Tab-separated table of C-alpha atoms in Angstrom:
chain	number	residue	atom	x	y	z
A	100	UNK	CA	11.557	10.019	-1.271
A	101	UNK	CA	9.003	12.867	-0.929
A	102	UNK	CA	9.756	16.580	-1.365
A	103	UNK	CA	9.727	17.124	2.409
A	104	UNK	CA	12.485	14.553	2.877
A	105	UNK	CA	14.529	16.152	0.073
A	106	UNK	CA	14.523	19.564	1.758
A	107	UNK	CA	15.336	18.003	5.138
A	108	UNK	CA	18.296	16.181	3.591
A	109	UNK	CA	19.574	19.362	1.906
A	110	UNK	CA	19.295	21.278	5.171
A	111	UNK	CA	21.059	18.642	7.287
A	112	UNK	CA	23.953	18.550	4.848
A	113	UNK	CA	24.238	22.361	4.637
A	114	UNK	CA	23.467	22.338	0.915
A	115	UNK	CA	20.780	24.975	1.485
A	116	UNK	CA	20.803	27.707	4.096
A	117	UNK	CA	17.092	28.197	4.576
A	118	UNK	CA	14.325	26.273	6.334
A	119	UNK	CA	12.263	23.601	4.679
A	120	UNK	CA	9.369	25.576	3.108
A	121	UNK	CA	7.097	22.512	3.283
A	122	UNK	CA	7.571	21.863	7.006
A	123	UNK	CA	4.438	23.754	8.140
A	124	UNK	CA	2.267	22.124	5.470
A	125	UNK	CA	-0.037	19.383	6.768
A	126	UNK	CA	0.259	16.026	5.078
A	127	UNK	CA	-2.606	15.103	2.783
A	128	UNK	CA	-4.466	12.070	4.043
A	129	UNK	CA	-5.150	9.441	1.403
A	130	UNK	CA	-7.127	6.229	1.573
A	131	UNK	CA	-5.140	3.178	2.600
A	132	UNK	CA	-4.639	0.791	-0.312
A	133	UNK	CA	-6.589	-2.435	-0.211
A	134	UNK	CA	-4.451	-5.303	1.036
A	135	UNK	CA	-5.186	-8.450	-0.953
A	136	UNK	CA	-3.706	-11.842	-0.156
A	137	UNK	CA	-4.268	-15.313	-1.557
A	138	UNK	CA	-6.236	-18.024	0.222
A	139	UNK	CA	-4.936	-21.599	0.243
A	140	UNK	CA	-7.332	-22.464	-2.586
A	141	UNK	CA	-6.129	-19.501	-4.651
A	142	UNK	CA	-2.514	-20.502	-4.102
A	143	UNK	CA	-3.358	-23.942	-5.492
A	144	UNK	CA	-5.060	-22.348	-8.530
A	145	UNK	CA	-1.976	-20.215	-9.142
A	146	UNK	CA	0.358	-23.210	-8.836
A	147	UNK	CA	-1.801	-25.185	-11.236
A	148	UNK	CA	-1.633	-22.473	-13.891
A	149	UNK	CA	2.121	-22.037	-13.481
A	150	UNK	CA	2.623	-25.800	-13.794
A	151	UNK	CA	0.480	-26.084	-16.923
A	152	UNK	CA	1.124	-22.855	-18.800
A	153	UNK	CA	4.363	-21.149	-17.720
A	154	UNK	CA	7.200	-21.524	-20.193
A	155	UNK	CA	9.738	-19.957	-17.851
A	156	UNK	CA	11.509	-22.673	-15.892
A	157	UNK	CA	11.990	-20.466	-12.812
A	158	UNK	CA	8.513	-19.043	-12.077
A	159	UNK	CA	7.291	-21.907	-9.889
A	160	UNK	CA	10.462	-22.009	-7.802
A	161	UNK	CA	10.590	-18.255	-7.184
A	162	UNK	CA	6.872	-18.200	-6.349
A	163	UNK	CA	7.352	-20.923	-3.739
A	164	UNK	CA	10.300	-19.125	-2.149
A	165	UNK	CA	8.430	-15.804	-2.000
A	166	UNK	CA	5.417	-17.457	-0.382
A	167	UNK	CA	7.703	-19.176	2.135
A	168	UNK	CA	9.804	-16.149	3.080
A	169	UNK	CA	7.841	-12.953	2.383
A	170	UNK	CA	10.733	-11.723	0.253
A	171	UNK	CA	10.109	-9.460	-2.723
A	172	UNK	CA	10.197	-11.064	-6.161
A	173	UNK	CA	13.270	-9.066	-7.180
A	174	UNK	CA	15.101	-10.022	-3.985
A	175	UNK	CA	14.749	-13.718	-4.840
A	176	UNK	CA	15.114	-13.419	-8.606
A	177	UNK	CA	18.577	-11.887	-8.118
A	178	UNK	CA	19.819	-14.681	-5.831
A	179	UNK	CA	22.660	-16.924	-6.958
A	180	UNK	CA	23.498	-20.426	-5.802
A	181	UNK	CA	25.860	-19.177	-3.072
A	182	UNK	CA	23.057	-17.126	-1.492
A	183	UNK	CA	21.337	-20.368	-0.480
A	184	UNK	CA	23.229	-22.079	2.314
A	185	UNK	CA	22.635	-23.636	5.741
A	186	UNK	CA	18.894	-23.959	5.010
A	187	UNK	CA	18.692	-20.172	4.646
A	188	UNK	CA	18.457	-17.552	1.918
A	189	UNK	CA	20.743	-14.539	2.230
A	190	UNK	CA	19.207	-11.311	0.926
A	191	UNK	CA	21.492	-8.433	-0.032
A	192	UNK	CA	20.979	-5.086	-1.807
A	193	UNK	CA	17.443	-4.951	-0.447
A	194	UNK	CA	14.983	-2.057	-0.630
A	195	UNK	CA	15.715	-1.173	3.009
A	196	UNK	CA	19.493	-1.241	2.294
A	197	UNK	CA	19.882	-3.847	5.062
A	198	UNK	CA	20.880	-7.466	4.548
A	199	UNK	CA	18.466	-10.147	5.775
A	200	UNK	CA	18.754	-13.872	6.392
A	201	UNK	CA	15.553	-15.920	6.233
A	202	UNK	CA	15.367	-19.626	7.072
A	203	UNK	CA	13.900	-22.103	4.613
A	204	UNK	CA	12.175	-25.397	5.257
A	205	UNK	CA	14.785	-28.100	4.664
A	206	UNK	CA	12.757	-29.763	1.910
A	207	UNK	CA	12.355	-26.444	0.072
A	208	UNK	CA	16.038	-25.613	0.547
A	209	UNK	CA	17.063	-28.912	-1.051
A	210	UNK	CA	14.543	-28.335	-3.858
A	211	UNK	CA	16.046	-24.899	-4.558
A	212	UNK	CA	19.607	-26.280	-4.697
A	213	UNK	CA	18.510	-29.100	-7.006
A	214	UNK	CA	16.597	-26.639	-9.208
A	215	UNK	CA	19.676	-24.450	-9.652
A	216	UNK	CA	21.843	-27.482	-10.463
A	217	UNK	CA	19.349	-28.755	-13.047
A	218	UNK	CA	17.983	-25.542	-14.564
A	219	UNK	CA	20.571	-22.896	-13.815
A	220	UNK	CA	20.387	-19.739	-11.713
A	221	UNK	CA	17.316	-17.535	-11.787
A	222	UNK	CA	16.619	-15.206	-14.687
A	223	UNK	CA	14.082	-12.392	-15.167
A	224	UNK	CA	10.630	-13.990	-15.280
A	225	UNK	CA	8.360	-11.579	-13.402
A	226	UNK	CA	6.248	-10.863	-16.486
A	227	UNK	CA	5.629	-14.578	-16.890
A	228	UNK	CA	4.393	-14.663	-13.294
A	229	UNK	CA	2.050	-11.705	-13.926
A	230	UNK	CA	0.466	-13.543	-16.841
A	231	UNK	CA	-0.018	-16.646	-14.688
A	232	UNK	CA	-1.659	-14.519	-12.015
A	233	UNK	CA	-4.135	-13.127	-14.566
A	234	UNK	CA	-4.866	-16.519	-16.102
A	235	UNK	CA	-5.487	-18.141	-12.713
A	236	UNK	CA	-8.364	-15.719	-12.093
A	237	UNK	CA	-7.454	-14.946	-8.479
A	238	UNK	CA	-8.352	-11.441	-7.327
A	239	UNK	CA	-5.525	-8.946	-7.033
A	240	UNK	CA	-5.152	-5.179	-6.792
A	241	UNK	CA	-3.801	-3.274	-9.771
A	242	UNK	CA	-0.109	-2.549	-9.369
A	243	UNK	CA	0.589	-5.310	-6.842
A	244	UNK	CA	1.259	-8.332	-9.089
A	245	UNK	CA	4.101	-10.320	-7.511
A	246	UNK	CA	3.791	-8.261	-4.315
A	247	UNK	CA	0.638	-10.249	-3.557
A	248	UNK	CA	2.970	-13.108	-2.587
A	249	UNK	CA	4.585	-10.933	0.091
A	250	UNK	CA	1.162	-9.892	1.388
A	251	UNK	CA	0.072	-13.526	1.388
A	252	UNK	CA	3.058	-14.633	3.447
A	253	UNK	CA	2.589	-11.846	6.002
A	254	UNK	CA	-1.182	-12.313	6.312
A	255	UNK	CA	-0.959	-16.080	6.792
A	256	UNK	CA	1.956	-15.604	9.206
A	257	UNK	CA	-0.241	-13.500	11.482
A	258	UNK	CA	-3.343	-15.692	11.051
A	259	UNK	CA	-1.265	-18.687	12.135
A	260	UNK	CA	-0.198	-16.987	15.364
A	261	UNK	CA	3.016	-15.237	14.320
A	262	UNK	CA	4.608	-12.402	16.289
A	263	UNK	CA	4.391	-8.929	14.742
A	264	UNK	CA	7.965	-8.039	15.750
A	265	UNK	CA	9.307	-11.223	14.179
A	266	UNK	CA	7.335	-10.423	11.023
A	267	UNK	CA	8.876	-6.953	10.953
A	268	UNK	CA	12.346	-8.517	10.999
A	269	UNK	CA	11.500	-11.055	8.292
A	270	UNK	CA	10.016	-8.431	5.965
A	271	UNK	CA	12.845	-5.986	6.645
A	272	UNK	CA	10.600	-3.086	7.637
A	273	UNK	CA	12.515	-0.276	9.331
A	274	UNK	CA	9.320	1.060	10.926
A	275	UNK	CA	6.883	-1.185	12.806
A	276	UNK	CA	4.050	0.975	11.424
A	277	UNK	CA	4.649	-0.625	8.034
A	278	UNK	CA	4.155	-4.077	9.551
A	279	UNK	CA	1.149	-3.201	11.702
A	280	UNK	CA	-1.189	-3.358	8.697
A	281	UNK	CA	-0.942	-7.147	9.011
A	282	UNK	CA	-1.824	-7.169	12.742
A	283	UNK	CA	-5.529	-7.262	11.916
A	284	UNK	CA	-5.097	-10.818	10.653
A	285	UNK	CA	-3.920	-12.072	14.035
A	286	UNK	CA	-6.432	-14.329	15.793
A	287	UNK	CA	-5.542	-12.667	19.086
A	288	UNK	CA	-6.104	-9.260	17.515
A	289	UNK	CA	-9.620	-10.273	16.427
A	290	UNK	CA	-10.431	-12.045	19.666
A	291	UNK	CA	-9.680	-8.857	21.596
A	292	UNK	CA	-12.919	-7.451	20.165
A	293	UNK	CA	-14.784	-10.120	22.124
A	294	UNK	CA	-12.561	-10.134	25.193
A	295	UNK	CA	-12.194	-6.376	25.690
A	296	UNK	CA	-15.527	-4.902	24.659
A	297	UNK	CA	-17.518	-3.031	27.410
A	298	UNK	CA	-20.071	-5.840	27.793
A	299	UNK	CA	-17.501	-8.620	28.237
A	300	UNK	CA	-17.494	-8.352	32.071
A	301	UNK	CA	-21.172	-7.541	32.512
A	302	UNK	CA	-24.144	-9.760	33.159
A	303	UNK	CA	-26.549	-8.778	30.373
A	304	UNK	CA	-29.024	-11.634	30.832
A	305	UNK	CA	-31.532	-9.196	32.331
A	306	UNK	CA	-31.858	-7.498	28.929
A	307	UNK	CA	-33.695	-10.586	27.619
A	308	UNK	CA	-36.302	-10.659	30.401
């Protein structure tokens, strides 16, 4: 929460009796962070390293669920057996404070249930995933780590023809602006550059004469 939001909250709840002193101050524009996602080949490299080198028994399973649902690592890591039912994962105590239900492929759902029966419920293994990410050699942005799985899901979702509003619901974004950063990966979004440019309806053959 930024300082502006703090003063607005205090004012709305009559905790302070004066105006927000930061209201007239223009927001500082900062560069948008680079959005990195994994290609199919990089996903395979990551899986290979996890399979060969990860000592934690849960890293592979959580990685697969995150890539299949766009959920945050912590949202999945905290799930218990009863949160997986009806081919769905039930997410509670999320960052947005809203519960979400995300469907799982039946084969993955059965794999998750079998994993929990055989190896127990998930435990903290995010650091083990970070080390696998570094060892695999795939390019990431500093500070993203497991969040690259969420970016990968969302980017591939749009590249494969997904709907931006559906993606917003899956990711749990309260503001569509947060989801729009993935719109550039939509094939339709890119094709609009060809379809809607000013020369698209013009006969330009004369320019070659």
